[in-house]
mmCIF file of C-alpha atoms in Angstrom:
data_model
loop_
_atom_site.group_PDB
_atom_site.id
_atom_site.type_symbol
_atom_site.label_atom_id
_atom_site.label_comp_id
_atom_site.label_asym_id
_atom_site.label_seq_id
_atom_site.Cartn_x
_atom_site.Cartn_y
_atom_site.Cartn_z
ATOM 1 C CA MET A 26 56.615 -19.506 -46.522
ATOM 2 C CA GLY A 27 53.511 -18.562 -48.454
ATOM 3 C CA ARG A 28 52.890 -18.576 -52.188
ATOM 4 C CA ALA A 29 55.566 -17.134 -54.475
ATOM 5 C CA GLY A 30 58.078 -17.398 -51.655
ATOM 6 C CA GLN A 31 56.425 -14.653 -49.642
ATOM 7 C CA PRO A 32 56.509 -15.075 -45.840
ATOM 8 C CA LYS A 33 53.191 -15.849 -44.221
ATOM 9 C CA ASP A 34 51.384 -13.516 -41.857
ATOM 10 C CA ARG A 35 51.637 -15.299 -38.518
ATOM 11 C CA ALA A 36 49.343 -15.094 -35.521
ATOM 12 C CA ASP A 37 51.739 -12.677 -33.808
ATOM 13 C CA GLY A 38 51.777 -10.357 -36.805
ATOM 14 C CA PRO A 39 52.945 -10.275 -40.423
ATOM 15 C CA GLU A 40 56.545 -11.155 -41.270
ATOM 16 C CA ARG A 41 58.787 -9.911 -44.051
ATOM 17 C CA LYS A 42 62.325 -10.602 -45.219
ATOM 18 C CA CYS A 43 65.098 -8.088 -44.576
ATOM 19 C CA ILE A 44 67.040 -7.416 -47.781
ATOM 20 C CA ALA A 45 70.264 -6.848 -45.805
ATOM 21 C CA THR A 46 70.329 -9.820 -43.435
ATOM 22 C CA GLY A 47 68.058 -12.278 -45.228
ATOM 23 C CA ASP A 48 66.193 -12.866 -41.971
ATOM 24 C CA VAL A 49 62.415 -13.247 -41.952
ATOM 25 C CA ARG A 50 61.013 -11.443 -38.931
ATOM 26 C CA PRO A 51 57.905 -9.560 -37.727
ATOM 27 C CA VAL A 52 57.382 -6.197 -39.386
ATOM 28 C CA SER A 53 57.493 -4.597 -35.939
ATOM 29 C CA GLY A 54 61.277 -4.933 -36.130
ATOM 30 C CA LEU A 55 61.623 -3.748 -39.716
ATOM 31 C CA ILE A 56 61.500 -0.481 -41.649
ATOM 32 C CA ARG A 57 59.413 -0.417 -44.832
ATOM 33 C CA PHE A 58 60.812 1.512 -47.789
ATOM 34 C CA VAL A 59 59.244 2.398 -51.123
ATOM 35 C CA VAL A 60 60.606 3.885 -54.320
ATOM 36 C CA GLY A 61 59.231 7.352 -54.989
ATOM 37 C CA PRO A 62 58.270 8.728 -58.435
ATOM 38 C CA ASP A 63 61.720 10.362 -58.643
ATOM 39 C CA GLY A 64 63.507 7.077 -57.991
ATOM 40 C CA GLN A 65 64.385 8.071 -54.440
ATOM 41 C CA ILE A 66 64.182 5.466 -51.686
ATOM 42 C CA ALA A 67 61.881 6.715 -48.920
ATOM 43 C CA PRO A 68 61.252 5.199 -45.487
ATOM 44 C CA ASP A 69 57.528 4.625 -44.987
ATOM 45 C CA ILE A 70 57.517 5.511 -41.296
ATOM 46 C CA ALA A 71 53.743 5.975 -41.029
ATOM 47 C CA GLY A 72 52.974 2.922 -43.165
ATOM 48 C CA LYS A 73 50.877 4.839 -45.668
ATOM 49 C CA LEU A 74 53.030 5.253 -48.778
ATOM 50 C CA PRO A 75 51.854 3.434 -51.917
ATOM 51 C CA GLY A 76 54.062 1.008 -53.777
ATOM 52 C CA ARG A 77 55.816 -2.300 -53.269
ATOM 53 C CA GLY A 78 57.483 -2.480 -49.898
ATOM 54 C CA ILE A 79 61.195 -3.134 -49.421
ATOM 55 C CA TRP A 80 62.006 -4.183 -45.871
ATOM 56 C CA VAL A 81 65.161 -3.628 -43.794
ATOM 57 C CA SER A 82 65.781 -4.444 -40.135
ATOM 58 C CA ALA A 83 65.582 -1.484 -37.754
ATOM 59 C CA ASP A 84 69.307 -1.696 -37.146
ATOM 60 C CA PRO A 85 72.084 0.742 -38.185
ATOM 61 C CA ALA A 86 74.312 -1.990 -39.616
ATOM 62 C CA ALA A 87 71.512 -3.463 -41.735
ATOM 63 C CA LEU A 88 70.497 -0.031 -43.050
ATOM 64 C CA ALA A 89 74.096 0.881 -43.856
ATOM 65 C CA LYS A 90 74.600 -2.433 -45.673
ATOM 66 C CA ALA A 91 71.407 -2.014 -47.685
ATOM 67 C CA ALA A 92 72.442 1.503 -48.674
ATOM 68 C CA GLY A 93 76.092 0.735 -49.413
ATOM 69 C CA LYS A 94 75.810 -2.580 -51.251
ATOM 70 C CA GLY A 95 73.202 -1.610 -53.824
ATOM 71 C CA LEU A 96 70.606 -3.854 -52.208
ATOM 72 C CA PHE A 97 67.761 -1.357 -52.656
ATOM 73 C CA SER A 98 68.355 -1.261 -56.418
ATOM 74 C CA ARG A 99 68.484 -5.045 -56.521
ATOM 75 C CA ALA A 100 65.234 -5.384 -54.568
ATOM 76 C CA ALA A 101 63.497 -2.687 -56.620
ATOM 77 C CA LYS A 102 64.889 -4.094 -59.905
ATOM 78 C CA GLN A 103 65.822 -0.585 -60.978
ATOM 79 C CA ALA A 104 68.405 2.079 -60.219
ATOM 80 C CA VAL A 105 67.408 4.068 -57.126
ATOM 81 C CA LYS A 106 68.797 6.969 -55.123
ATOM 82 C CA VAL A 107 69.392 6.478 -51.399
ATOM 83 C CA PRO A 108 69.507 9.364 -48.867
ATOM 84 C CA ASP A 109 72.920 10.182 -47.441
ATOM 85 C CA ASP A 110 73.661 8.535 -44.063
ATOM 86 C CA LEU A 111 70.530 6.420 -44.207
ATOM 87 C CA PRO A 112 70.647 5.161 -40.577
ATOM 88 C CA ALA A 113 70.700 8.721 -39.195
ATOM 89 C CA PHE A 114 68.024 9.813 -41.679
ATOM 90 C CA VAL A 115 65.686 7.004 -40.621
ATOM 91 C CA GLU A 116 66.435 7.586 -36.929
ATOM 92 C CA ARG A 117 65.411 11.256 -37.173
ATOM 93 C CA GLN A 118 62.166 10.365 -38.906
ATOM 94 C CA LEU A 119 61.334 7.638 -36.401
ATOM 95 C CA ALA A 120 62.057 9.940 -33.461
ATOM 96 C CA ALA A 121 59.787 12.594 -34.964
ATOM 97 C CA ARG A 122 57.080 9.952 -35.429
ATOM 98 C CA VAL A 123 57.244 8.845 -31.790
ATOM 99 C CA VAL A 124 57.230 12.459 -30.570
ATOM 100 C CA ASN A 125 54.187 13.227 -32.737
ATOM 101 C CA LEU A 126 52.264 10.205 -31.434
ATOM 102 C CA ILE A 127 52.990 11.158 -27.814
ATOM 103 C CA SER A 128 51.887 14.707 -28.585
ATOM 104 C CA LEU A 129 48.593 13.435 -30.022
ATOM 105 C CA ALA A 130 48.085 11.286 -26.916
ATOM 106 C CA ARG A 131 48.739 14.322 -24.726
ATOM 107 C CA LYS A 132 46.214 16.423 -26.650
ATOM 108 C CA GLY A 133 43.653 13.663 -26.123
ATOM 109 C CA GLY A 134 44.250 13.684 -22.370
ATOM 110 C CA HIS A 135 46.043 10.329 -22.401
ATOM 111 C CA ALA A 136 49.559 11.492 -21.504
ATOM 112 C CA VAL A 137 51.154 13.623 -18.813
ATOM 113 C CA SER A 138 54.658 14.904 -18.125
ATOM 114 C CA GLY A 139 56.490 16.076 -15.029
ATOM 115 C CA TYR A 140 57.736 14.052 -12.077
ATOM 116 C CA GLU A 141 54.781 14.701 -9.730
ATOM 117 C CA LYS A 142 52.082 14.054 -12.331
ATOM 118 C CA VAL A 143 53.754 10.861 -13.495
ATOM 119 C CA LYS A 144 54.268 9.716 -9.905
ATOM 120 C CA ASP A 145 50.553 10.328 -9.211
ATOM 121 C CA TRP A 146 49.460 8.300 -12.271
ATOM 122 C CA LEU A 147 51.758 5.461 -11.268
ATOM 123 C CA ALA A 148 50.446 5.469 -7.697
ATOM 124 C CA LYS A 149 46.853 5.318 -8.981
ATOM 125 C CA ASP A 150 47.632 2.590 -11.543
ATOM 126 C CA GLU A 151 46.577 4.945 -14.312
ATOM 127 C CA ALA A 152 49.820 4.658 -16.292
ATOM 128 C CA GLU A 153 50.503 1.940 -18.833
ATOM 129 C CA ILE A 154 53.732 3.354 -20.255
ATOM 130 C CA LEU A 155 56.565 5.114 -18.427
ATOM 131 C CA ILE A 156 58.793 7.327 -20.571
ATOM 132 C CA GLN A 157 62.032 8.824 -19.266
ATOM 133 C CA ALA A 158 64.577 10.917 -21.153
ATOM 134 C CA SER A 159 67.838 9.164 -21.922
ATOM 135 C CA ASP A 160 69.821 12.224 -20.823
ATOM 136 C CA GLY A 161 67.834 12.944 -17.650
ATOM 137 C CA SER A 162 69.208 12.583 -14.118
ATOM 138 C CA GLU A 163 69.660 8.900 -13.287
ATOM 139 C CA ARG A 164 68.978 9.614 -9.630
ATOM 140 C CA GLY A 165 65.629 11.223 -10.396
ATOM 141 C CA LYS A 166 64.636 8.547 -12.894
ATOM 142 C CA SER A 167 65.410 5.727 -10.473
ATOM 143 C CA LYS A 168 62.618 6.933 -8.161
ATOM 144 C CA LEU A 169 59.916 5.898 -10.646
ATOM 145 C CA SER A 170 59.200 2.313 -11.687
ATOM 146 C CA THR A 171 57.664 0.910 -14.845
ATOM 147 C CA PRO A 172 53.993 -0.063 -14.301
ATOM 148 C CA TYR A 173 53.520 -3.770 -13.609
ATOM 149 C CA GLY A 174 52.851 -5.436 -16.942
ATOM 150 C CA GLY A 175 53.405 -2.121 -18.713
ATOM 151 C CA SER A 176 56.103 -0.742 -20.990
ATOM 152 C CA PHE A 177 59.147 1.459 -20.593
ATOM 153 C CA ILE A 178 60.627 3.850 -23.169
ATOM 154 C CA GLY A 179 63.982 5.354 -22.284
ATOM 155 C CA TRP A 180 65.684 6.368 -25.519
ATOM 156 C CA LEU A 181 64.141 9.757 -26.328
ATOM 157 C CA THR A 182 66.139 12.835 -25.333
ATOM 158 C CA ALA A 183 64.780 15.426 -22.909
ATOM 159 C CA GLU A 184 64.438 17.874 -25.798
ATOM 160 C CA GLU A 185 62.470 15.392 -27.901
ATOM 161 C CA LEU A 186 60.191 14.441 -25.015
ATOM 162 C CA GLY A 187 59.686 18.104 -24.182
ATOM 163 C CA ARG A 188 58.644 18.799 -27.751
ATOM 164 C CA ALA A 189 55.801 16.293 -27.370
ATOM 165 C CA PHE A 190 54.425 18.337 -24.467
ATOM 166 C CA GLY A 191 55.070 21.821 -25.855
ATOM 167 C CA ARG A 192 57.936 22.402 -23.442
ATOM 168 C CA GLN A 193 61.641 23.027 -23.828
ATOM 169 C CA THR A 194 62.518 19.757 -22.112
ATOM 170 C CA ALA A 195 60.852 16.928 -20.193
ATOM 171 C CA VAL A 196 62.395 13.999 -18.334
ATOM 172 C CA HIS A 197 59.355 12.038 -17.104
ATOM 173 C CA ALA A 198 56.124 11.178 -18.939
ATOM 174 C CA ALA A 199 53.391 8.555 -18.769
ATOM 175 C CA LEU A 200 50.621 7.305 -21.049
ATOM 176 C CA HIS A 201 47.274 5.670 -20.347
ATOM 177 C CA ALA A 202 46.450 2.292 -21.849
ATOM 178 C CA GLY A 203 44.413 2.309 -25.043
ATOM 179 C CA GLY A 204 44.253 5.063 -27.614
ATOM 180 C CA LEU A 205 47.656 5.604 -29.172
ATOM 181 C CA ALA A 206 49.571 3.716 -26.483
ATOM 182 C CA GLN A 207 50.226 0.590 -28.550
ATOM 183 C CA ARG A 208 51.354 2.603 -31.561
ATOM 184 C CA VAL A 209 53.744 4.586 -29.371
ATOM 185 C CA VAL A 210 55.231 1.338 -28.028
ATOM 186 C CA GLU A 211 55.585 -0.172 -31.510
ATOM 187 C CA GLU A 212 57.240 2.860 -33.089
ATOM 188 C CA ALA A 213 59.469 3.381 -30.046
ATOM 189 C CA ALA A 214 60.626 -0.239 -30.383
ATOM 190 C CA ARG A 215 61.833 0.486 -33.922
ATOM 191 C CA LEU A 216 63.631 3.591 -32.685
ATOM 192 C CA LYS A 217 65.249 1.534 -29.935
ATOM 193 C CA GLY A 218 66.769 -0.695 -32.600
ATOM 194 C CA LEU A 219 68.614 2.316 -33.975
ATOM 195 C CA ARG A 220 69.610 3.917 -30.680
ATOM 196 C CA VAL A 221 70.282 1.111 -28.208
ATOM 197 C CA LEU A 222 73.135 -0.827 -29.756
ATOM 198 C CA ASN A 223 75.221 -3.929 -29.149
ATOM 199 C CA GLY A 224 72.869 -5.415 -26.576
ATOM 200 C CA GLU A 225 73.169 -2.348 -24.346
ATOM 201 C CA LYS A 226 70.280 -2.219 -21.882
ATOM 202 C CA THR A 227 68.815 0.818 -20.201
ATOM 203 C CA ARG A 228 68.641 -0.019 -16.520
ATOM 204 C CA ARG A 229 65.340 0.664 -14.833
ATOM 205 C CA LYS A 230 63.276 -0.935 -12.118
ATOM 206 C CA GLY A 231 60.217 -2.955 -13.127
ATOM 207 C CA SER A 232 59.360 -4.660 -16.414
ATOM 208 C CA ARG A 233 60.655 -3.655 -19.818
ATOM 209 C CA SER A 234 59.218 -3.415 -23.277
#
């Protein structure tokens, strides 16, 4: 621990304490909240909101506990208002964040969608991240493998993934290394904490994020 009981920033990234579990863990697995001017608790999904951060694990049970046990008010040392169904509220915002980042990558020429285009990038070792819709055909998805040493994201819906590419739906997508790739992986990991529960694992060939 650092001065004043604050967790140190380690070599693998800063750490903070979850107000619900008491665990000290990397911020990559936590959601930062701040208290707005109106006393409303707001998730700082983009990491840009001013104010003292209150940290909760990216986990439905931890978010529900923090909301239901008055832990936000205790951490903020004031009465605060918490959005209804906080886990679902945070999940929607995180999903929108991931979709927006993929869309920005696509506009910069660093992402493609569609089975044939993704297959071509994988064959040419141009893909760093494979993304497949959670509700897409398992048979079709099994024909593509995560890039060696790369990352896999499999917990966006076909509608959400399609939105990133200006389409109604999309099942397969890939991203180049560099650019927004790391941010996509990091934000998708938080979303995974809210969508992939109880140790459930999405089965795919190749390595996993």
